Coordinates of C-alpha atoms in Angstrom, one line a residue:
Chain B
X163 CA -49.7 -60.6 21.7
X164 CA -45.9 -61.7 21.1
X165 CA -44.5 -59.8 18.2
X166 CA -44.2 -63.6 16.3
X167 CA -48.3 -63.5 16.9
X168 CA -48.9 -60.4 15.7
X169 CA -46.6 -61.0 12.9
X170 CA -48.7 -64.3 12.0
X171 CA -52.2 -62.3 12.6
X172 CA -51.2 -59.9 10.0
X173 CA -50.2 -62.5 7.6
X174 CA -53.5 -64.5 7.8
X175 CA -55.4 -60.9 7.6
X176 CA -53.5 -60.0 4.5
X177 CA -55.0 -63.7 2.6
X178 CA -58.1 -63.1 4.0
X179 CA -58.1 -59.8 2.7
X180 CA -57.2 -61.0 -0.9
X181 CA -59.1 -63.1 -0.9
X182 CA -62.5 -61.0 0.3
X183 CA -60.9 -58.8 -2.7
X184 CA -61.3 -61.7 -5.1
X185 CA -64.4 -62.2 -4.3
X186 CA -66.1 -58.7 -4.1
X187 CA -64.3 -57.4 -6.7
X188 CA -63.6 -54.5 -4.8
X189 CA -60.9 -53.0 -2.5
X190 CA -62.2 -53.7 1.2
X191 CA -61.5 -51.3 4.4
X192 CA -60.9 -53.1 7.6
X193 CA -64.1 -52.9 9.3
X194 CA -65.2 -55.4 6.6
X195 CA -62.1 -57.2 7.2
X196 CA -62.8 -57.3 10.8
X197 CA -66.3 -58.9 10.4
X198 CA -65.3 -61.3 7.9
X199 CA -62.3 -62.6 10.4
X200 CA -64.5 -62.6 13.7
X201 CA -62.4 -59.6 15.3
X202 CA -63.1 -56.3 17.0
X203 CA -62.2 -53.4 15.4
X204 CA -59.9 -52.7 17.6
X205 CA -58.0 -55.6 17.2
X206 CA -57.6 -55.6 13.4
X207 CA -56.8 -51.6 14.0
X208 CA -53.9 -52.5 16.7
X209 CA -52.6 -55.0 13.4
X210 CA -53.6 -51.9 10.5
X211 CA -53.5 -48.5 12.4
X212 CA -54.1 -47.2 9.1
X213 CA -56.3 -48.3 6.2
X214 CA -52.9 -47.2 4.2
X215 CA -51.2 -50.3 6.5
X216 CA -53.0 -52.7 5.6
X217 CA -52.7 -51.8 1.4
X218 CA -49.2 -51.9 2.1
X219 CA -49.4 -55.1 3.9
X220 CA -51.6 -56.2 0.2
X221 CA -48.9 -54.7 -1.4
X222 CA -45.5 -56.5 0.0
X223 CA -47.2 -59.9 0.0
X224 CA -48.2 -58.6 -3.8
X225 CA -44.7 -58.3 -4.7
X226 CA -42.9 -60.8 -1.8
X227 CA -42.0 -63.6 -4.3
X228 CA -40.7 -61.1 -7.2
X229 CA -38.4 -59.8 -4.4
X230 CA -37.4 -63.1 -3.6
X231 CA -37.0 -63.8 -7.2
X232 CA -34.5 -60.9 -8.0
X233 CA -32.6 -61.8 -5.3
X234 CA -32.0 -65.4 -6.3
X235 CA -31.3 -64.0 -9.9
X236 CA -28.6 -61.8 -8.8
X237 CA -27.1 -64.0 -6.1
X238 CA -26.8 -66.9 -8.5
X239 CA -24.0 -68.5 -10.3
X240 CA -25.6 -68.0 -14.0
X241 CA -24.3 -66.5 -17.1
X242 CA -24.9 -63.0 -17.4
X243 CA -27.5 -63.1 -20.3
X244 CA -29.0 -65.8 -18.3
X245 CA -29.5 -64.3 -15.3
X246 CA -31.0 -61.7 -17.1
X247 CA -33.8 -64.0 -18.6
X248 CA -34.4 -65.6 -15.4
X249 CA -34.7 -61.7 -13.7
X250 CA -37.8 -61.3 -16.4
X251 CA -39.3 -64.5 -17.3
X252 CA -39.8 -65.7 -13.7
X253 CA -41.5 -62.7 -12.5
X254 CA -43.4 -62.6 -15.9
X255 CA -44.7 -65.8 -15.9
X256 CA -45.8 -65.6 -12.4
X257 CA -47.7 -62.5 -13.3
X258 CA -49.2 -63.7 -16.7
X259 CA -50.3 -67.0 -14.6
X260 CA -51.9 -64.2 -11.6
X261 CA -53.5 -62.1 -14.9
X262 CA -54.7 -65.3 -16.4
X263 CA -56.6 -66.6 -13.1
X264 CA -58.8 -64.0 -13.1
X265 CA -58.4 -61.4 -15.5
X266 CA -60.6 -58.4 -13.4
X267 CA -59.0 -58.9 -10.5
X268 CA -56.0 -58.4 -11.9
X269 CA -57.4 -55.5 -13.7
X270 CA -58.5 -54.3 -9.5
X271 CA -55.5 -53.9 -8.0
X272 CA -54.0 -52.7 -10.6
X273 CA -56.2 -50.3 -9.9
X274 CA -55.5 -50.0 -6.7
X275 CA -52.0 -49.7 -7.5
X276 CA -52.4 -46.7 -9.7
X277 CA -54.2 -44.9 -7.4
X278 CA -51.5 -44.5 -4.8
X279 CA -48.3 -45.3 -6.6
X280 CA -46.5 -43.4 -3.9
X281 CA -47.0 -46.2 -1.6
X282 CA -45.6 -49.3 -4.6
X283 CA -43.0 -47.0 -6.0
X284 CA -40.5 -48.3 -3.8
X285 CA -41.2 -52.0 -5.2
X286 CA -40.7 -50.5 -8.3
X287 CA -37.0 -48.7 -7.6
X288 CA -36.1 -51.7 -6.0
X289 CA -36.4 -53.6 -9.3
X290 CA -34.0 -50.5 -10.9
X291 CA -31.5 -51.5 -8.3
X292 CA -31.2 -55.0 -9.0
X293 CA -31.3 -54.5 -12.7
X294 CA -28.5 -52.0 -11.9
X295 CA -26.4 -54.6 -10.6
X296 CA -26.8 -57.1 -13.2
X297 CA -26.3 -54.1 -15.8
X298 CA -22.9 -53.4 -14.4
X299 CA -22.0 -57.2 -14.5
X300 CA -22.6 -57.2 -18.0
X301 CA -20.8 -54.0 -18.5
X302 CA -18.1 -56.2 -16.7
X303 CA -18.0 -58.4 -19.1
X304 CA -17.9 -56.1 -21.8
X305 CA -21.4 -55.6 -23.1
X306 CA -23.5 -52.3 -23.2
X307 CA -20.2 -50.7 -23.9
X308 CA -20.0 -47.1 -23.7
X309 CA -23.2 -46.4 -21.8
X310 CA -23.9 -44.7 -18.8
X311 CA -25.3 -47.3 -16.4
X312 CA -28.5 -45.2 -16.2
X313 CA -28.7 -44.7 -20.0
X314 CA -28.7 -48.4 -20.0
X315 CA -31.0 -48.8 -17.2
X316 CA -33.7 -46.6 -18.7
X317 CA -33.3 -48.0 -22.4
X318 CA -33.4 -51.7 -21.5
X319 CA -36.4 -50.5 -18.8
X320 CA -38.1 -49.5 -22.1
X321 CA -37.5 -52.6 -24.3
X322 CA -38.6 -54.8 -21.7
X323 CA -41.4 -53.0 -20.8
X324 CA -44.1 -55.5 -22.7
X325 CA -43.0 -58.3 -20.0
X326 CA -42.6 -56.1 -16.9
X327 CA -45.7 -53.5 -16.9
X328 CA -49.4 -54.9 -15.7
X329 CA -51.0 -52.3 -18.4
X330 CA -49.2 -54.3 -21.4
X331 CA -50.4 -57.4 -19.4
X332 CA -53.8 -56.9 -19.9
X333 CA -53.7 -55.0 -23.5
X334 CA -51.4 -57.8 -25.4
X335 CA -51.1 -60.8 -23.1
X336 CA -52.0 -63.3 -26.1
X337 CA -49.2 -61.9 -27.7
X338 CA -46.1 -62.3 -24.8
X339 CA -44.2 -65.1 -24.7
X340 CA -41.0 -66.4 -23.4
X341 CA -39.6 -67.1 -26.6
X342 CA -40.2 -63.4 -27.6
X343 CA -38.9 -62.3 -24.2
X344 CA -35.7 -64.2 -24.5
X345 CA -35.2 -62.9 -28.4
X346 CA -35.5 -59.4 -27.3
X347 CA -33.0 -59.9 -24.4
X348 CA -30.8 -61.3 -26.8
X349 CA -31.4 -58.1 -29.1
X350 CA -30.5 -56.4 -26.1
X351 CA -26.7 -57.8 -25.6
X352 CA -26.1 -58.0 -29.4
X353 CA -27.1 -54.9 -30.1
X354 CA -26.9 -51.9 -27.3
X355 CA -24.3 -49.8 -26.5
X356 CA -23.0 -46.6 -26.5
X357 CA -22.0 -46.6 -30.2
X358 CA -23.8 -43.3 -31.9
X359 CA -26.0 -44.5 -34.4
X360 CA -26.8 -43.6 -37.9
X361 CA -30.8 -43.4 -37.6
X362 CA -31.2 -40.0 -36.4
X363 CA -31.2 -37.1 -38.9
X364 CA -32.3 -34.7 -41.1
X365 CA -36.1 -33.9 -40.1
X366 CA -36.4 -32.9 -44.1
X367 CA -37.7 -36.5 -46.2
X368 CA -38.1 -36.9 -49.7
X369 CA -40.1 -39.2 -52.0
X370 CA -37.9 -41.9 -53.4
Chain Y
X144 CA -76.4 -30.8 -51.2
X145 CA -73.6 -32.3 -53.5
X146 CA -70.9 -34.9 -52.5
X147 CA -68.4 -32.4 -52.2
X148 CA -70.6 -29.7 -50.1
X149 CA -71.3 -33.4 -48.1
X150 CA -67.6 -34.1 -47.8
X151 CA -67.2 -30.5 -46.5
X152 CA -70.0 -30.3 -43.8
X153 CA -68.5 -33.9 -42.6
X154 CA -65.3 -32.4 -41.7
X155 CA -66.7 -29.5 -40.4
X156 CA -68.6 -31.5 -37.9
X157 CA -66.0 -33.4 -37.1
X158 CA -63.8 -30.4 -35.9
X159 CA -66.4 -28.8 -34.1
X160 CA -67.1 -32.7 -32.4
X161 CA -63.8 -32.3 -31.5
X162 CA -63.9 -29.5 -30.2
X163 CA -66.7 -30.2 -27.9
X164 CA -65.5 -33.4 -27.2
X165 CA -62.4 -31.0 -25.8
X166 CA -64.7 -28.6 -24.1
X167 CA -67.0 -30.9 -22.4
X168 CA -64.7 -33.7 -21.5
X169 CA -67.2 -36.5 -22.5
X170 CA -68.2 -38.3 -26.0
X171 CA -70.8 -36.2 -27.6
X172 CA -73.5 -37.8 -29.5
X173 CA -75.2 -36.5 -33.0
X174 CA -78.2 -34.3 -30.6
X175 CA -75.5 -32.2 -29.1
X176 CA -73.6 -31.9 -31.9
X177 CA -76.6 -30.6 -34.6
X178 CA -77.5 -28.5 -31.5
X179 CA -74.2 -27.0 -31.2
X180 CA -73.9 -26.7 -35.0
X181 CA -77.7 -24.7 -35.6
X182 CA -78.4 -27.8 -37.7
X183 CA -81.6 -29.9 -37.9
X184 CA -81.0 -33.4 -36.0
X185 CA -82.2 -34.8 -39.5
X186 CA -79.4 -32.8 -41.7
X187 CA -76.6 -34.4 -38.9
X188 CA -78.3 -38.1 -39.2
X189 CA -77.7 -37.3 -43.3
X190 CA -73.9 -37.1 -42.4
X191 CA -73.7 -39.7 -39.8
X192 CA -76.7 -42.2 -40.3
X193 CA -75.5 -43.8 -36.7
X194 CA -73.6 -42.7 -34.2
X195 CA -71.0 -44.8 -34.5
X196 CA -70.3 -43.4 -37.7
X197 CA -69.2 -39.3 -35.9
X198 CA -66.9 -42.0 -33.9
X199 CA -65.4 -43.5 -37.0
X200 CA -65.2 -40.2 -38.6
X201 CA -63.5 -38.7 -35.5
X202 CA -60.9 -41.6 -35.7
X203 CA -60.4 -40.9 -38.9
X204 CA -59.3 -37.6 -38.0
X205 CA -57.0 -38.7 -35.2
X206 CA -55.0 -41.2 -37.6
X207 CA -55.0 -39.0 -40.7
X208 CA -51.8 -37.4 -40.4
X209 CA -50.2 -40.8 -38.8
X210 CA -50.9 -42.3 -41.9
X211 CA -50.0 -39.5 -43.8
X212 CA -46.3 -39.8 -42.0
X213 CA -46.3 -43.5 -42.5
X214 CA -47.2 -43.2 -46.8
X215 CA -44.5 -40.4 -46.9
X216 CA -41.8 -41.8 -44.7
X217 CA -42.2 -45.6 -46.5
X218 CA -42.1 -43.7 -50.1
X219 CA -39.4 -41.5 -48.8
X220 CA -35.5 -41.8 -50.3
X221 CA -33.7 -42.2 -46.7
X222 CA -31.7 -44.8 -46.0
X223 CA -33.7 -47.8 -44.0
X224 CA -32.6 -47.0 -40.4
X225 CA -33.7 -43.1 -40.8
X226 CA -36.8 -44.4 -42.3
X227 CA -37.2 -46.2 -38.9
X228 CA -36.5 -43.6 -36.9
X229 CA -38.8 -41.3 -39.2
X230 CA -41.4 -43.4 -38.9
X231 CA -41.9 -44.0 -35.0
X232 CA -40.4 -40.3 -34.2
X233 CA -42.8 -38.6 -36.6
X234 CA -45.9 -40.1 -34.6
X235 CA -44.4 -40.0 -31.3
X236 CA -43.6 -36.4 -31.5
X237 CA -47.1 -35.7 -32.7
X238 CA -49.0 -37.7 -30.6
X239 CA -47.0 -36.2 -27.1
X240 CA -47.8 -33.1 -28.4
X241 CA -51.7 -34.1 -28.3
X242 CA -51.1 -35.8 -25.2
X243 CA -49.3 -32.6 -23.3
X244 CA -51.5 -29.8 -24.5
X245 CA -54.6 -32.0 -22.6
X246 CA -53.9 -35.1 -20.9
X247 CA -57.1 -35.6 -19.6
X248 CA -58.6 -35.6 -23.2
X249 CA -56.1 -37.5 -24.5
X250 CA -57.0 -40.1 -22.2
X251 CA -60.8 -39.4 -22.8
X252 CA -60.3 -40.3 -26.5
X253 CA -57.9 -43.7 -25.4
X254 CA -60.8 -44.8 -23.4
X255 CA -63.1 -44.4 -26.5
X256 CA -60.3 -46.3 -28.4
X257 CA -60.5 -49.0 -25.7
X258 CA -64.4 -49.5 -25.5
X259 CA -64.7 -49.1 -29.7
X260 CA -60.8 -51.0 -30.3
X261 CA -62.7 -53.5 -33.3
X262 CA -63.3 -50.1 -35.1
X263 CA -59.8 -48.7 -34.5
X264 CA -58.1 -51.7 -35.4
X265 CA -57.9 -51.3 -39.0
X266 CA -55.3 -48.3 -37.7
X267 CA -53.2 -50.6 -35.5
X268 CA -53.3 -53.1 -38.8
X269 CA -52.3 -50.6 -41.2
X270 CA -49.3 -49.5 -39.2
X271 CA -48.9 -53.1 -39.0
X272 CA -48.8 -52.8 -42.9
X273 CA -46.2 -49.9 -43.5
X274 CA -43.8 -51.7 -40.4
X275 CA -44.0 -54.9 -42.9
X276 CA -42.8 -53.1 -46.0
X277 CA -40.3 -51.4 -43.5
X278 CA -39.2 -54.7 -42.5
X279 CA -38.9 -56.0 -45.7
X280 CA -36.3 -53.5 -47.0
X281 CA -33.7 -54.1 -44.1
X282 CA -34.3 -57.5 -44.6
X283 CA -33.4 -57.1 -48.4
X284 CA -30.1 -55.0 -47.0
X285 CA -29.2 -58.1 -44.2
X286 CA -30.2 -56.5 -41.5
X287 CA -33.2 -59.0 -39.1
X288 CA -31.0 -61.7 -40.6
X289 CA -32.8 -65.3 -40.6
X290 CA -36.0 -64.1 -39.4
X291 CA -39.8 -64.6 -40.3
X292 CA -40.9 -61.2 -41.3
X293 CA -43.9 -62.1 -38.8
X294 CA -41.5 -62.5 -36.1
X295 CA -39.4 -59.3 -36.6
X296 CA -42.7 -57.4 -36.9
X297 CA -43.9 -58.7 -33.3
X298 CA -40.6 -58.8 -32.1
X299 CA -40.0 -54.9 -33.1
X300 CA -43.6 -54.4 -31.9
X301 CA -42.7 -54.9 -28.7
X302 CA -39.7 -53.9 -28.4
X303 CA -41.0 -49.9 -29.5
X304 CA -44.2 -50.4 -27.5
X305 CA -43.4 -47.4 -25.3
X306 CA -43.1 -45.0 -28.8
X307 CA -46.7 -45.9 -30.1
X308 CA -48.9 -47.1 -27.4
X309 CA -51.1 -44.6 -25.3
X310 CA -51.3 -46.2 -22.2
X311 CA -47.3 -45.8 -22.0
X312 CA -47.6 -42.2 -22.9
X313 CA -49.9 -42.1 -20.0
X314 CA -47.8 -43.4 -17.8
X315 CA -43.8 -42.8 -18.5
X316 CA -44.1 -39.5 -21.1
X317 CA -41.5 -38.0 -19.4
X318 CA -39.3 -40.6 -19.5
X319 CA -39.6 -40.9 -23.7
X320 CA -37.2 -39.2 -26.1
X321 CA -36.6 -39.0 -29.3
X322 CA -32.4 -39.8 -28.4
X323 CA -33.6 -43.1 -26.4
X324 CA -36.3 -43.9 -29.3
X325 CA -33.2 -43.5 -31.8
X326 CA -30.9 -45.7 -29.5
X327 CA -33.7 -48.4 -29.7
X328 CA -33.5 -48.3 -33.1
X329 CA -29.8 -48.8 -33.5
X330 CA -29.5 -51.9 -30.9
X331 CA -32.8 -53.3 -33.1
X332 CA -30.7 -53.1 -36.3
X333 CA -27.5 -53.7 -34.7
X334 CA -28.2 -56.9 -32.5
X335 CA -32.3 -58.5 -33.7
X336 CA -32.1 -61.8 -35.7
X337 CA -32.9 -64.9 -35.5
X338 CA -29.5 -65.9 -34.4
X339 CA -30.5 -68.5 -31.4
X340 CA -29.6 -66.7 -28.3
X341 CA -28.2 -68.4 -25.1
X342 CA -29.9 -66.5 -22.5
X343 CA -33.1 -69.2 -22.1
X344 CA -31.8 -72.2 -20.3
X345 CA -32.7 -74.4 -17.7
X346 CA -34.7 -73.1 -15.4
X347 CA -33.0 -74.0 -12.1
X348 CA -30.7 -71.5 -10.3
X349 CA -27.8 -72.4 -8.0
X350 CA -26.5 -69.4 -5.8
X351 CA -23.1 -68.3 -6.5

């Protein structure tokens, strides 16, 4: 095989492979991927050397269109606060629609993605780094002032998390929304920055 | 036996359910517990008429001192952004503490949560409850400016979700703090209302 052939082999072994995962319900190794496509072994272990490959095959075309996503976001000619909704609402609804279709799958490779986070953790920096760039846009432009770019990363990480982590996906789903999204973000430029604030204290309270 | 020697046994099989709960790693049920406790099966079905009552009893246990915090912090004399930050650090604290000295048990009893969550819920609605009064007061000072009291309560929901929801424990403890809880306090106070933003827009990007 040319390496454009292999390279379209794997790609129609990774759909198939969703979709036997769709439909079993299960995470599926690659002799059962190898029946259910009409190929030896060997062949579909010349494509996956590894079971571990062909997860991380899953896995990129699992996350291939939020990549593509962030990367539009950032190259793009918005307004900062903009480009900021876009970054979350896009990859947000596309997830809420993927949650929505089938609520257990979901649930699956989630999973799946749990149980070797080492392998997706890199999907997940890479997410830090293009919220790191729009971060220091904003700081740019004045907001989040008086932060360390990782103090802001990790706070706004932790606001957002509701609309960026599949576990609050499948607990509060009925209650995310893109109104809600956008009012936090907005929250977010109005009100973070670097200014100490008055709420910590005292751990001693007494009755009014 | 009288209500109050009632009242006392109850607790004390609560602990000790607790406790085995602990030890075991597993829900007990009301055999193993009057067999751990040298008591009849009848004299523990007097306590607990079903099982699901040692559950509700047991999640009673878990909440009381949350609730305990929210009553005091609510009543309490602080001003309204300590009274915040009291009464999300208070129960975060705590509940880390329960969630480090066992994680695995910890998540045992979220799982329980989970599969039982129509008999916890009256918890998650009474926080709910306190948050409202909370909300109330700022409002009354001008903080959460021009906004439903329904949608500052979701809104702050959300925004906090990593301070009060197990599954985030679970997965990011060691990111949390009690200095990032307090600076998502002060950008709530300083920058949530129902101000309409600009970040939601149309939805089609043009590179830069």
């Amino acid at each position: 095989m040319t390496t454009a052939e292999m390279e379209q082999a794997r790609r129609e072994l990774v759909v198939m492979a969703m979709a036997m995962v769709g439909r079993k319900g299960k995470e599926i190794d690659r002799a059962e991927l190898a029946a259910e496509a009409g190929l030896s072994r060997a062949r579909v272990e010349a494509i996956f050397p590894e079971q571990d490959d062909l997860f991380d095959a899953i896995a990129e075309h699992w996350y291939a269109d939020d990549i593509t996503t962030m990367e539009d976001v950032v190259a793009s000619d918005l307004p900062i606060k903009r480009k900021f909704y876009e970054f979350y609402a896009r990859r947000f609804s596309r997830d809420r629609a993927r949650y929505l279709k089938d609520p257990s799958i979901y649930a699956l490779y989630c999973e799946l993605g749990e149980a070797k986070f080492e392998r997706v953790r890199g999907y997940i920096d890479l997410a830090d780094h293009y919220l790191t760039e729009l971060i220091a846009q904003a700081q740019d432009e004045g907001y989040f002032a008086g932060l360390e770019i990782d103090r802001a990363l990790t706070l706004i990480n932790q606001m957002m998390v509701c609309y960026t982590s599949p576990q609050m996906m499948m607990i509060i789903e009925p209650r995310l929304s893109e109104e809600k999204l956008a009012s936090i973000i907005d929250t977010t430029f109005a009100g973070l920055s670097g200014a100490v604030g008055t709420c910590q204290g005292t751990s001693h309270i007494n009755a009014a």
